mmCIF file of C-alpha atoms and ligand atoms in Angstrom:
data_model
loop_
_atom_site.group_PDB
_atom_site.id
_atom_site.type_symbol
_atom_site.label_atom_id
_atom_site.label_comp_id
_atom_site.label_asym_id
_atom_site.label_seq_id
_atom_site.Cartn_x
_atom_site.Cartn_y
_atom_site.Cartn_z
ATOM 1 C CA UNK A 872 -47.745 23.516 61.174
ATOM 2 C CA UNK A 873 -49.262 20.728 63.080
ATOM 3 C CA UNK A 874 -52.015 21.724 65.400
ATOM 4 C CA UNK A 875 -51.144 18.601 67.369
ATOM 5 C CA UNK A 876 -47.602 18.898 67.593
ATOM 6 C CA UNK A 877 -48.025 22.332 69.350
ATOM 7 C CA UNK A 878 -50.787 21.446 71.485
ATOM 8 C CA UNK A 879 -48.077 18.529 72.851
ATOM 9 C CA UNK A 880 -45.436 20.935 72.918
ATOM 10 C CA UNK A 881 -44.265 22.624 76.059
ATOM 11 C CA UNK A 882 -44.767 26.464 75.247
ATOM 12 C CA UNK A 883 -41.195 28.198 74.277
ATOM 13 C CA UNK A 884 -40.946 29.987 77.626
ATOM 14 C CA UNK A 885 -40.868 26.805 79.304
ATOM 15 C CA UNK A 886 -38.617 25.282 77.306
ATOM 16 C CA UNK A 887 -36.091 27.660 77.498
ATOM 17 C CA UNK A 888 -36.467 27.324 81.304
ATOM 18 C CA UNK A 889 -35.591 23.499 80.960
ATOM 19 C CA UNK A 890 -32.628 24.548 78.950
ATOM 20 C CA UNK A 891 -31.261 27.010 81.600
ATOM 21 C CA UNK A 892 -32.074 24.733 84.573
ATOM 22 C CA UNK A 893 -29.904 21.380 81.978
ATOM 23 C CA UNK A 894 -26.780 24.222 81.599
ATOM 24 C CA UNK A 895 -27.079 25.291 85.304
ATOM 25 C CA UNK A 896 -27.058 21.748 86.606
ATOM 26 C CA UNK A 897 -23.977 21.052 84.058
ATOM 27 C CA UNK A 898 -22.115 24.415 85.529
ATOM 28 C CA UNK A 899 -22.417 23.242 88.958
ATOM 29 C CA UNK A 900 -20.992 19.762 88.510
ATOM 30 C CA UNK A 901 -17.659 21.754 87.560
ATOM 31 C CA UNK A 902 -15.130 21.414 89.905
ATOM 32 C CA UNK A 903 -11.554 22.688 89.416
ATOM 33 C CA UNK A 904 -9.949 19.123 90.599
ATOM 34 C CA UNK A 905 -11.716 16.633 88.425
ATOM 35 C CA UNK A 906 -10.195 15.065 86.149
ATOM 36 C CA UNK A 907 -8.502 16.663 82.608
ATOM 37 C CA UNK A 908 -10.904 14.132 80.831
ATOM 38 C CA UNK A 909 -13.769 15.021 82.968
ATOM 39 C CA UNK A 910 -13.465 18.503 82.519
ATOM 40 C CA UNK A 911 -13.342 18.857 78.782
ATOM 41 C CA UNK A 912 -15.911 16.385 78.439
ATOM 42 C CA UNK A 913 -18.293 18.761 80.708
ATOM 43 C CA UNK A 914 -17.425 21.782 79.288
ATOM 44 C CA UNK A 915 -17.832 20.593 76.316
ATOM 45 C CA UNK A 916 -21.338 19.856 76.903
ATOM 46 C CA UNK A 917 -22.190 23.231 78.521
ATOM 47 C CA UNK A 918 -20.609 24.765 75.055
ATOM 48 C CA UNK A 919 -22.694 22.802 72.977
ATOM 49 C CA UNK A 920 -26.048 23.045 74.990
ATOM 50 C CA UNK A 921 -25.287 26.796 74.854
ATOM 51 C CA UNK A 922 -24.507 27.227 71.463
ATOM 52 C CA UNK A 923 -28.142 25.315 70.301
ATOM 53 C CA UNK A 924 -30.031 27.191 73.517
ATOM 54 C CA UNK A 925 -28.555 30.834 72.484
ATOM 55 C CA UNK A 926 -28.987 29.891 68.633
ATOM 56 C CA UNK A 927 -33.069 28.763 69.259
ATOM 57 C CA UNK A 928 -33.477 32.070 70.912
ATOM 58 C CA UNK A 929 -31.948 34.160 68.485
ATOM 59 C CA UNK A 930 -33.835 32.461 65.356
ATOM 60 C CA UNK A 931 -37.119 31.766 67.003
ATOM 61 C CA UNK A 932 -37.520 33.697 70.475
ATOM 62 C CA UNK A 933 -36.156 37.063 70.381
ATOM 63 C CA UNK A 934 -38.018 38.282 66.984
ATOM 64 C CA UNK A 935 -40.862 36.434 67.683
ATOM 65 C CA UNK A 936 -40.871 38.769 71.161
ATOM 66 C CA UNK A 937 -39.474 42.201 69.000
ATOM 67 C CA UNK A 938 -42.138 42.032 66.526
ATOM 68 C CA UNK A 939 -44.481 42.845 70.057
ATOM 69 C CA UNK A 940 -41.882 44.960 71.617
ATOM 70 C CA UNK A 941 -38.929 46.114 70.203
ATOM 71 C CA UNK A 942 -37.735 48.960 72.898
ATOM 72 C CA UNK A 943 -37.244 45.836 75.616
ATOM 73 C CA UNK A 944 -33.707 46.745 76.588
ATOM 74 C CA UNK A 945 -32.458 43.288 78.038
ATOM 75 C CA UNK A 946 -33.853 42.322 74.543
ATOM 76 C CA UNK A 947 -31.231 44.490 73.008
ATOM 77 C CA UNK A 948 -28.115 43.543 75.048
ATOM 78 C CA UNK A 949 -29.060 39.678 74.396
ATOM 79 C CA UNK A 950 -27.553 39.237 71.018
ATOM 80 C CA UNK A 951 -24.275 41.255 72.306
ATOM 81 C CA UNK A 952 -23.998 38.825 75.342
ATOM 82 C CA UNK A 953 -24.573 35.718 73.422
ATOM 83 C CA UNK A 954 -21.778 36.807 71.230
ATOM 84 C CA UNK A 955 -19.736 37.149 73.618
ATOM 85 C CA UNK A 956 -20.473 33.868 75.290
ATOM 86 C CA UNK A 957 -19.575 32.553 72.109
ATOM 87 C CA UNK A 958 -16.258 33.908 71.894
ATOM 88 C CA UNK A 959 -15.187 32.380 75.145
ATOM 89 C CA UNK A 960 -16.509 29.365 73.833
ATOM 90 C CA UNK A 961 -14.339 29.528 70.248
ATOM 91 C CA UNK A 962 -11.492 30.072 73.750
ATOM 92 C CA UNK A 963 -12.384 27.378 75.004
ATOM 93 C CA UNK A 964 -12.186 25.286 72.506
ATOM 94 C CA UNK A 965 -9.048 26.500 71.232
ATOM 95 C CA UNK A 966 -7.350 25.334 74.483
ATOM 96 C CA UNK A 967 -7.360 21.873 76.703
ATOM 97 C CA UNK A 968 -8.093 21.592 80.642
ATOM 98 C CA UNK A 969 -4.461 21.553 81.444
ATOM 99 C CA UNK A 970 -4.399 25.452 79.950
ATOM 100 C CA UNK A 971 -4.134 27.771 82.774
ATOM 101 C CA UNK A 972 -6.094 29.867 81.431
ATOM 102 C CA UNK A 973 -9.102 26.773 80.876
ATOM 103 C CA UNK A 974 -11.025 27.239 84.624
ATOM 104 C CA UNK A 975 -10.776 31.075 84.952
ATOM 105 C CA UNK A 976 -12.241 31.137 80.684
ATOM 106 C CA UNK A 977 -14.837 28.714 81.778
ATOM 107 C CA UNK A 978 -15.873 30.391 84.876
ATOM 108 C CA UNK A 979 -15.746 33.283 83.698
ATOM 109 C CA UNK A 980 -18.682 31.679 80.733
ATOM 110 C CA UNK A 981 -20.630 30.796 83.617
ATOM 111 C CA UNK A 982 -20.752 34.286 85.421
ATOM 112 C CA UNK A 983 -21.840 35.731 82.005
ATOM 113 C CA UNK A 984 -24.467 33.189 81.244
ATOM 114 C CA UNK A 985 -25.831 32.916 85.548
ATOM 115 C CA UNK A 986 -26.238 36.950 84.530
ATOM 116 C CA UNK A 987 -27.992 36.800 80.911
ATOM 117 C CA UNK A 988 -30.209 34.100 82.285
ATOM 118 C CA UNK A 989 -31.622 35.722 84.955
ATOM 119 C CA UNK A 990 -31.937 38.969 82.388
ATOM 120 C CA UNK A 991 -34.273 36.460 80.832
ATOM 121 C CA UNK A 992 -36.126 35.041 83.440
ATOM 122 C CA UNK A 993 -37.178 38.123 84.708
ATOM 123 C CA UNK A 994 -37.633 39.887 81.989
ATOM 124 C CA UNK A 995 -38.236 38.311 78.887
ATOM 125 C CA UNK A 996 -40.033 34.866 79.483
ATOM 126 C CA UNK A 997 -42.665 37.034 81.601
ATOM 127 C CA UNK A 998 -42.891 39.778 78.854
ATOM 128 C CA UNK A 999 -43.688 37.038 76.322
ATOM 129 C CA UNK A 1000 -45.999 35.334 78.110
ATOM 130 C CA UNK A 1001 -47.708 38.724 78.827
ATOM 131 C CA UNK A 1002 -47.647 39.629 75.423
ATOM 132 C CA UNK A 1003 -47.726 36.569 72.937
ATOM 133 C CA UNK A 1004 -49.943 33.931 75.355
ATOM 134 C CA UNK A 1005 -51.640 32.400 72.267
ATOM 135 C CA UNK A 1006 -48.455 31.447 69.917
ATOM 136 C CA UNK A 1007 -45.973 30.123 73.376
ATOM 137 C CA UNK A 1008 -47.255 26.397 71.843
ATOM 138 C CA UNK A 1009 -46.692 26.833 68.389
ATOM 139 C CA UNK A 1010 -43.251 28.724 68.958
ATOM 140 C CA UNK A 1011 -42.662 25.848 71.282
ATOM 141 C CA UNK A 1012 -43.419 23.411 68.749
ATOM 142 C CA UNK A 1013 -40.923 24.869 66.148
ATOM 143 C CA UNK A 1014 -38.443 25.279 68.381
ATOM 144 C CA UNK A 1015 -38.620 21.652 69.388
ATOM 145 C CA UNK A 1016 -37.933 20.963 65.637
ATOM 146 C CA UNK A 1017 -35.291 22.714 64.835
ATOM 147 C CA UNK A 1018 -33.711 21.768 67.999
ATOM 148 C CA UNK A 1019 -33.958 18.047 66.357
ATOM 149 C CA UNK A 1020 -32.156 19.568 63.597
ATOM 150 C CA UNK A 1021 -29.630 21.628 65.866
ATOM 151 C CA UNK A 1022 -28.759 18.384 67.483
ATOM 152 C CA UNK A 1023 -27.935 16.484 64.136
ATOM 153 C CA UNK A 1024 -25.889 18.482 63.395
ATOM 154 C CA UNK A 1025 -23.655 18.698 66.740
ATOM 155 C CA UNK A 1026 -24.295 14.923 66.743
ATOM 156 C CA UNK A 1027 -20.535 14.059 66.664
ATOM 157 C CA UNK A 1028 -19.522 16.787 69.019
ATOM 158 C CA UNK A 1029 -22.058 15.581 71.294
ATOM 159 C CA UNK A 1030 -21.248 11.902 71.249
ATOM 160 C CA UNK A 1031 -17.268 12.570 71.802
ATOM 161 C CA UNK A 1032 -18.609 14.477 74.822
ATOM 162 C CA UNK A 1033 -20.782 11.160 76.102
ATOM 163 C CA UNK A 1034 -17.678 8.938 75.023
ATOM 164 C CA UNK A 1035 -15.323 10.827 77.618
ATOM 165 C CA UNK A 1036 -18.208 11.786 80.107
ATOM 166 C CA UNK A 1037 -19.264 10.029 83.417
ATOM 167 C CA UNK A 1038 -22.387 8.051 83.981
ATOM 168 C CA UNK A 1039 -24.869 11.341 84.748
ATOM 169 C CA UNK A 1040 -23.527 12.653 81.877
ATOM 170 C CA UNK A 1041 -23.956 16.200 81.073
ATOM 171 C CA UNK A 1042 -23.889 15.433 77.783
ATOM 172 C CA UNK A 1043 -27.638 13.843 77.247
ATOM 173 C CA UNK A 1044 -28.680 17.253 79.778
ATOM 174 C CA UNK A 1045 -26.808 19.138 76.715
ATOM 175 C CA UNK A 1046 -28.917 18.315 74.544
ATOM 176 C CA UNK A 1047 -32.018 19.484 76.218
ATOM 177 C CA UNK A 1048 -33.843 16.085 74.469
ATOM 178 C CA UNK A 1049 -34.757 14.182 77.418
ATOM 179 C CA UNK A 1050 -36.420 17.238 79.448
ATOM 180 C CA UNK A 1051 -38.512 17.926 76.171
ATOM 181 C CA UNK A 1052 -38.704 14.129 75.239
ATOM 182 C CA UNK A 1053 -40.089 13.618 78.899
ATOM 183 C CA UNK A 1054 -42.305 15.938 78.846
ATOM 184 C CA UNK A 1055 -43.996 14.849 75.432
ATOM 185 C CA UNK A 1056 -44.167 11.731 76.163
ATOM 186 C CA UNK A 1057 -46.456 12.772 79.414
ATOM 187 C CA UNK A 1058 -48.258 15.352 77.691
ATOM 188 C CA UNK A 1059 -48.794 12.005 74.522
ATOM 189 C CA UNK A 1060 -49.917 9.814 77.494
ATOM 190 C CA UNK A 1061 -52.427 12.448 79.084
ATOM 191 C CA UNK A 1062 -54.146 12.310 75.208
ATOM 192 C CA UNK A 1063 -54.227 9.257 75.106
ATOM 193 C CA UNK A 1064 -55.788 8.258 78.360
ATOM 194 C CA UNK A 1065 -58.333 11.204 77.992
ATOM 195 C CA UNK A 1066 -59.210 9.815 74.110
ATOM 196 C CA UNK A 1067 -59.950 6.428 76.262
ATOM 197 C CA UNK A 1068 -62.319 8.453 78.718
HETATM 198 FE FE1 FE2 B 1307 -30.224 34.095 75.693
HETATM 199 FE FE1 FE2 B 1308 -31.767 31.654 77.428
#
């Protein structure tokens, strides 16, 4: 693993918080009335960002954190809740925005997720970074990569979402690439201009 890439990575526990605040900002652009096309192109996005977010976590994050604690009980109940965040997204998907049943599904994603995400935020991101302060670059740094790999692979999903989408598109926040992208590119620039020094 590159020394350098996780030194210029954001650690994991920040990352993840970029991803909640990109799917937060994406559930409250919802609104009931927008338009059919608008709709399905937004929830589309939220799907797809959470589908790579809860899939990073459960390959990289959580055992990463259970190898240092494996009685954390919100740690337990996270794999149940993402699975069943997933099956109202496999709902989703299996319906369109003129569905009665669409909002009430969708809405009823984002209570589930507004709840596991603040299970996190309170307890997990400050357990790890109580417990595993010396590896939140390097798990940052290969969870930045297979993000990059995540993302190929939803590519077309995500670019039918930025076809139908609106000019602040939630689709780019979906991907969680500019946030991280941003932030390497300032962390690059710091090096750089301290190399110069
Ligand atoms: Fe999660
Ligand atoms: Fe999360």
């Amino acid at each position: 693993m590159s020394t350098l890439l996780s030194k210029l990575s954001p650690s994991i526990t920040d990352m993840i918080r970029m991803d909640h605040s990109q799917v937060l900002e994406t559930f409250h652009q919802f609104r009931s009335g927008m338009s059919i096309a608008k709709k399905e192109a937004l929830v589309g996005s939220a799907c797809v960002a959470l589908e790579i977010h809860t899939q990073l976590e459960e390959e990289i994050f959580y055992p990463a954190l259970r190898e240092l604690a494996s009685d954390i009980e919100v740690l337990e109940k996270s794999f149940p809740e993402h699975a069943e965040m997933h099956r109202q997204i496999t709902r989703l998907r299996s319906m369109t925005a003129i569905d009665p049943d669409y909002d009430p599904t969708f809405l009823e994603l984002v209570r589930d997720a507004l709840h596991h995400v603040a299970d996190e935020e309170t307890t997990l991101l400050p357990a790890a970074e109580r417990l595993m302060p010396e590896r939140l670059g390097e798990l940052g740094a290969q969870m930045m990569r297979r993000r990059a790999q995540l993302l190929t692979a939803h590519a077309g999903e995500i670019m039918s979402s930025t076809v139908r989408s609106f000019p602040e598109s939630a689709a780019v926040m979906a991907s969680g690439a500019v946030g991280a992208g941003a932030y390497l590119m300032q962390q690059a620039s710091g090096w750089v201009s301290r190399g110069r020094r």
